[in-house]
């Protein structure tokens, strides 16, 4: 688990959204949508430390999912983003993707929620920060019962030191 030091965890830096480069390197990632889904759009972000992050939106009918890819340098080939998790070791955010996720590029924080599609009051919510070298898990919250609680009231099962 990439935890980093307390200083590194607090040092999540801002990223910059850039115009998609149209680089041939992104083409293989655009073909990684699940079966019968189409690549609807993608966004590109320049991360501190010269890395790149891409989000790929795949649609199958009215259902969309976000898939995340990263390259260690701006012209590098994107590979599926592997994120640390306190319970599962790593989460592959590229291949299966997330039904609900957002990258707060002003803060360098990627947030994702997993749980029942028709409910927002239960599941698992995670936040990762980019520290200029790697992704670190900042927080993980869980709510196993769908009882109307806001995510801020969910049980915190991990917090970065």
PDB file of C-alpha atoms in Angstrom:
ATOM      1  CA  UNK A   1       0.000   0.000   0.000  1.00  0.00           C
ATOM      2  CA  UNK A   2       1.499   3.297  -1.094  1.00  0.00           C
ATOM      3  CA  UNK A   3       0.933   5.413   1.953  1.00  0.00           C
ATOM      4  CA  UNK A   4       3.857   7.814   1.824  1.00  0.00           C
ATOM      5  CA  UNK A   5       4.712  10.080   4.687  1.00  0.00           C
ATOM      6  CA  UNK A   6       2.280  12.489   6.288  1.00  0.00           C
ATOM      7  CA  UNK A   7       4.037  15.328   4.455  1.00  0.00           C
ATOM      8  CA  UNK A   8       3.654  13.569   1.074  1.00  0.00           C
ATOM      9  CA  UNK A   9      -0.016  12.817   1.730  1.00  0.00           C
ATOM     10  CA  UNK A  10      -0.729  16.469   2.418  1.00  0.00           C
ATOM     11  CA  UNK A  11       1.300  17.557  -0.591  1.00  0.00           C
ATOM     12  CA  UNK A  12      -1.172  16.407  -3.255  1.00  0.00           C
ATOM     13  CA  UNK A  13      -0.499  18.920  -5.989  1.00  0.00           C
ATOM     14  CA  UNK A  14      -2.731  20.512  -8.555  1.00  0.00           C
ATOM     15  CA  UNK A  15      -2.843  19.190 -12.090  1.00  0.00           C
ATOM     16  CA  UNK A  16      -3.680  21.031 -15.285  1.00  0.00           C
ATOM     17  CA  UNK A  17      -6.275  19.897 -17.792  1.00  0.00           C
ATOM     18  CA  UNK A  18      -4.725  20.065 -21.238  1.00  0.00           C
ATOM     19  CA  UNK A  19      -6.120  19.739 -24.722  1.00  0.00           C
ATOM     20  CA  UNK A  20      -6.009  16.046 -25.641  1.00  0.00           C
ATOM     21  CA  UNK A  21      -2.803  15.632 -27.564  1.00  0.00           C
ATOM     22  CA  UNK A  22      -4.247  13.322 -30.178  1.00  0.00           C
ATOM     23  CA  UNK A  23      -1.094  11.298 -29.691  1.00  0.00           C
ATOM     24  CA  UNK A  24      -1.158   7.822 -31.247  1.00  0.00           C
ATOM     25  CA  UNK A  25      -0.199   6.569 -27.767  1.00  0.00           C
ATOM     26  CA  UNK A  26      -3.765   7.095 -26.506  1.00  0.00           C
ATOM     27  CA  UNK A  27      -5.309   4.962 -29.302  1.00  0.00           C
ATOM     28  CA  UNK A  28      -4.894   1.596 -27.486  1.00  0.00           C
ATOM     29  CA  UNK A  29      -6.585   3.025 -24.368  1.00  0.00           C
ATOM     30  CA  UNK A  30      -9.537   4.239 -26.453  1.00  0.00           C
ATOM     31  CA  UNK A  31     -10.137   0.625 -27.530  1.00  0.00           C
ATOM     32  CA  UNK A  32     -10.344  -0.604 -23.918  1.00  0.00           C
ATOM     33  CA  UNK A  33     -14.025   0.120 -23.345  1.00  0.00           C
ATOM     34  CA  UNK A  34     -16.002  -2.936 -22.172  1.00  0.00           C
ATOM     35  CA  UNK A  35     -17.670  -5.132 -24.804  1.00  0.00           C
ATOM     36  CA  UNK A  36     -20.462  -3.392 -26.740  1.00  0.00           C
ATOM     37  CA  UNK A  37     -19.564  -0.007 -25.196  1.00  0.00           C
ATOM     38  CA  UNK A  38     -18.323   2.962 -27.168  1.00  0.00           C
ATOM     39  CA  UNK A  39     -15.627   5.469 -26.256  1.00  0.00           C
ATOM     40  CA  UNK A  40     -17.647   8.654 -25.842  1.00  0.00           C
ATOM     41  CA  UNK A  41     -14.932  11.104 -24.794  1.00  0.00           C
ATOM     42  CA  UNK A  42     -11.614  11.430 -23.053  1.00  0.00           C
ATOM     43  CA  UNK A  43      -9.801  14.091 -21.045  1.00  0.00           C
ATOM     44  CA  UNK A  44      -6.098  14.585 -20.454  1.00  0.00           C
ATOM     45  CA  UNK A  45      -4.371  16.056 -17.404  1.00  0.00           C
ATOM     46  CA  UNK A  46      -0.741  17.080 -16.866  1.00  0.00           C
ATOM     47  CA  UNK A  47       0.306  15.930 -13.383  1.00  0.00           C
ATOM     48  CA  UNK A  48       3.133  17.453 -11.336  1.00  0.00           C
ATOM     49  CA  UNK A  49       6.315  15.468 -11.915  1.00  0.00           C
ATOM     50  CA  UNK A  50       5.804  15.315 -15.716  1.00  0.00           C
ATOM     51  CA  UNK A  51       3.243  12.453 -15.713  1.00  0.00           C
ATOM     52  CA  UNK A  52      -0.052  12.353 -17.634  1.00  0.00           C
ATOM     53  CA  UNK A  53      -3.509  11.123 -16.592  1.00  0.00           C
ATOM     54  CA  UNK A  54      -6.381  10.326 -18.955  1.00  0.00           C
ATOM     55  CA  UNK A  55     -10.035   9.651 -18.236  1.00  0.00           C
ATOM     56  CA  UNK A  56     -11.978   7.700 -20.829  1.00  0.00           C
ATOM     57  CA  UNK A  57     -15.778   7.749 -20.745  1.00  0.00           C
ATOM     58  CA  UNK A  58     -17.347   4.576 -22.139  1.00  0.00           C
ATOM     59  CA  UNK A  59     -21.080   4.385 -22.863  1.00  0.00           C
ATOM     60  CA  UNK A  60     -23.371   1.436 -23.390  1.00  0.00           C
ATOM     61  CA  UNK A  61     -26.854   2.818 -23.899  1.00  0.00           C
ATOM     62  CA  UNK A  62     -27.562   5.146 -20.973  1.00  0.00           C
ATOM     63  CA  UNK A  63     -24.897   3.568 -18.730  1.00  0.00           C
ATOM     64  CA  UNK A  64     -21.510   5.285 -18.545  1.00  0.00           C
ATOM     65  CA  UNK A  65     -18.287   4.364 -16.791  1.00  0.00           C
ATOM     66  CA  UNK A  66     -14.985   6.179 -16.395  1.00  0.00           C
ATOM     67  CA  UNK A  67     -11.695   4.411 -17.040  1.00  0.00           C
ATOM     68  CA  UNK A  68      -8.385   5.908 -15.924  1.00  0.00           C
ATOM     69  CA  UNK A  69      -4.943   5.609 -17.564  1.00  0.00           C
ATOM     70  CA  UNK A  70      -1.556   7.103 -16.759  1.00  0.00           C
ATOM     71  CA  UNK A  71       1.835   7.572 -18.395  1.00  0.00           C
ATOM     72  CA  UNK A  72       5.031   8.480 -16.572  1.00  0.00           C
ATOM     73  CA  UNK A  73       5.892  11.082 -19.193  1.00  0.00           C
ATOM     74  CA  UNK A  74       3.809  13.243 -21.572  1.00  0.00           C
ATOM     75  CA  UNK A  75       4.613  11.166 -24.673  1.00  0.00           C
ATOM     76  CA  UNK A  76       4.509   7.780 -22.906  1.00  0.00           C
ATOM     77  CA  UNK A  77       1.977   5.083 -23.673  1.00  0.00           C
ATOM     78  CA  UNK A  78      -0.948   5.115 -21.235  1.00  0.00           C
ATOM     79  CA  UNK A  79      -1.352   2.074 -19.016  1.00  0.00           C
ATOM     80  CA  UNK A  80      -4.285   1.238 -16.737  1.00  0.00           C
ATOM     81  CA  UNK A  81      -4.109   3.251 -13.528  1.00  0.00           C
ATOM     82  CA  UNK A  82      -3.440   1.049 -10.496  1.00  0.00           C
ATOM     83  CA  UNK A  83      -4.487   2.701  -7.232  1.00  0.00           C
ATOM     84  CA  UNK A  84      -3.587   1.596  -3.697  1.00  0.00           C
ATOM     85  CA  UNK A  85      -6.370   0.355  -1.426  1.00  0.00           C
ATOM     86  CA  UNK A  86      -6.213  -0.413   2.291  1.00  0.00           C
ATOM     87  CA  UNK A  87      -8.195  -3.653   1.937  1.00  0.00           C
ATOM     88  CA  UNK A  88      -7.648  -4.924  -1.602  1.00  0.00           C
ATOM     89  CA  UNK A  89      -4.018  -3.929  -2.112  1.00  0.00           C
ATOM     90  CA  UNK A  90      -4.621  -2.381  -5.542  1.00  0.00           C
ATOM     91  CA  UNK A  91      -7.587  -1.319  -7.619  1.00  0.00           C
ATOM     92  CA  UNK A  92      -7.339  -1.341 -11.409  1.00  0.00           C
ATOM     93  CA  UNK A  93      -9.067   1.879 -12.443  1.00  0.00           C
ATOM     94  CA  UNK A  94      -8.325   1.279 -16.124  1.00  0.00           C
ATOM     95  CA  UNK A  95      -9.902  -1.994 -17.164  1.00  0.00           C
ATOM     96  CA  UNK A  96     -13.026  -2.304 -15.009  1.00  0.00           C
ATOM     97  CA  UNK A  97     -13.186   1.442 -14.404  1.00  0.00           C
ATOM     98  CA  UNK A  98     -15.527   3.202 -11.998  1.00  0.00           C
ATOM     99  CA  UNK A  99     -19.225   3.884 -12.425  1.00  0.00           C
ATOM    100  CA  UNK A 100     -18.789   7.053 -10.358  1.00  0.00           C
ATOM    101  CA  UNK A 101     -15.500   8.948 -10.197  1.00  0.00           C
ATOM    102  CA  UNK A 102     -14.150  12.446 -10.595  1.00  0.00           C
ATOM    103  CA  UNK A 103     -10.682  13.968 -10.728  1.00  0.00           C
ATOM    104  CA  UNK A 104     -10.466  17.233  -8.781  1.00  0.00           C
ATOM    105  CA  UNK A 105      -7.507  18.441 -10.822  1.00  0.00           C
ATOM    106  CA  UNK A 106      -7.223  21.711  -8.874  1.00  0.00           C
ATOM    107  CA  UNK A 107      -6.171  19.605  -5.895  1.00  0.00           C
ATOM    108  CA  UNK A 108      -4.717  16.503  -7.592  1.00  0.00           C
ATOM    109  CA  UNK A 109      -7.329  14.256  -5.944  1.00  0.00           C
ATOM    110  CA  UNK A 110      -9.168  11.372  -7.631  1.00  0.00           C
ATOM    111  CA  UNK A 111     -12.408  10.347  -5.898  1.00  0.00           C
ATOM    112  CA  UNK A 112     -14.511   7.253  -6.593  1.00  0.00           C
ATOM    113  CA  UNK A 113     -17.633   5.690  -5.108  1.00  0.00           C
ATOM    114  CA  UNK A 114     -18.749   2.123  -5.532  1.00  0.00           C
ATOM    115  CA  UNK A 115     -22.065   0.719  -4.420  1.00  0.00           C
ATOM    116  CA  UNK A 116     -25.630   0.181  -5.619  1.00  0.00           C
ATOM    117  CA  UNK A 117     -26.261   2.190  -8.788  1.00  0.00           C
ATOM    118  CA  UNK A 118     -29.634   3.445  -7.642  1.00  0.00           C
ATOM    119  CA  UNK A 119     -28.457   4.562  -4.172  1.00  0.00           C
ATOM    120  CA  UNK A 120     -26.023   7.222  -2.995  1.00  0.00           C
ATOM    121  CA  UNK A 121     -26.308   6.561   0.730  1.00  0.00           C
ATOM    122  CA  UNK A 122     -24.188   3.398   0.922  1.00  0.00           C
ATOM    123  CA  UNK A 123     -21.122   1.772  -0.559  1.00  0.00           C
ATOM    124  CA  UNK A 124     -17.428   2.619  -0.453  1.00  0.00           C
ATOM    125  CA  UNK A 125     -15.940   6.015  -1.131  1.00  0.00           C
ATOM    126  CA  UNK A 126     -12.203   6.485  -1.699  1.00  0.00           C
ATOM    127  CA  UNK A 127      -9.925   9.468  -2.339  1.00  0.00           C
ATOM    128  CA  UNK A 128      -6.386   9.280  -3.732  1.00  0.00           C
ATOM    129  CA  UNK A 129      -3.871  12.098  -4.062  1.00  0.00           C
ATOM    130  CA  UNK A 130      -1.034  12.485  -6.547  1.00  0.00           C
ATOM    131  CA  UNK A 131       2.144  13.500  -4.716  1.00  0.00           C
ATOM    132  CA  UNK A 132       4.344  14.121  -7.757  1.00  0.00           C
ATOM    133  CA  UNK A 133       5.635  10.521  -7.887  1.00  0.00           C
ATOM    134  CA  UNK A 134       2.779   8.165  -7.099  1.00  0.00           C
ATOM    135  CA  UNK A 135      -0.845   7.919  -6.007  1.00  0.00           C
ATOM    136  CA  UNK A 136      -1.482   7.626  -2.268  1.00  0.00           C
ATOM    137  CA  UNK A 137      -4.709   6.613  -0.591  1.00  0.00           C
ATOM    138  CA  UNK A 138      -5.913   9.602   1.399  1.00  0.00           C
ATOM    139  CA  UNK A 139      -9.227   8.327   2.750  1.00  0.00           C
ATOM    140  CA  UNK A 140     -11.633   5.403   2.557  1.00  0.00           C
ATOM    141  CA  UNK A 141     -15.189   5.485   3.937  1.00  0.00           C
ATOM    142  CA  UNK A 142     -17.768   2.702   3.997  1.00  0.00           C
ATOM    143  CA  UNK A 143     -21.461   2.377   4.677  1.00  0.00           C
ATOM    144  CA  UNK A 144     -22.767  -1.190   4.327  1.00  0.00           C
ATOM    145  CA  UNK A 145     -26.411  -0.286   5.084  1.00  0.00           C
ATOM    146  CA  UNK A 146     -28.410   2.065   2.871  1.00  0.00           C
ATOM    147  CA  UNK A 147     -30.016   4.132   5.637  1.00  0.00           C
ATOM    148  CA  UNK A 148     -29.900   7.687   4.294  1.00  0.00           C
ATOM    149  CA  UNK A 149     -26.549   8.878   5.681  1.00  0.00           C
ATOM    150  CA  UNK A 150     -24.382  11.361   3.781  1.00  0.00           C
ATOM    151  CA  UNK A 151     -20.872  10.110   2.843  1.00  0.00           C
ATOM    152  CA  UNK A 152     -19.344  12.483   5.407  1.00  0.00           C
ATOM    153  CA  UNK A 153     -21.166  10.436   8.088  1.00  0.00           C
ATOM    154  CA  UNK A 154     -19.969   7.052   6.797  1.00  0.00           C
ATOM    155  CA  UNK A 155     -17.485   4.958   8.770  1.00  0.00           C
ATOM    156  CA  UNK A 156     -13.919   6.063   8.021  1.00  0.00           C
ATOM    157  CA  UNK A 157     -11.933   2.850   7.534  1.00  0.00           C
ATOM    158  CA  UNK A 158      -8.704   4.529   6.435  1.00  0.00           C
ATOM    159  CA  UNK A 159      -7.179   7.983   6.743  1.00  0.00           C
ATOM    160  CA  UNK A 160      -3.677   8.941   5.606  1.00  0.00           C
ATOM    161  CA  UNK A 161      -1.343   9.588   8.511  1.00  0.00           C
TER     162      UNK A 161
END
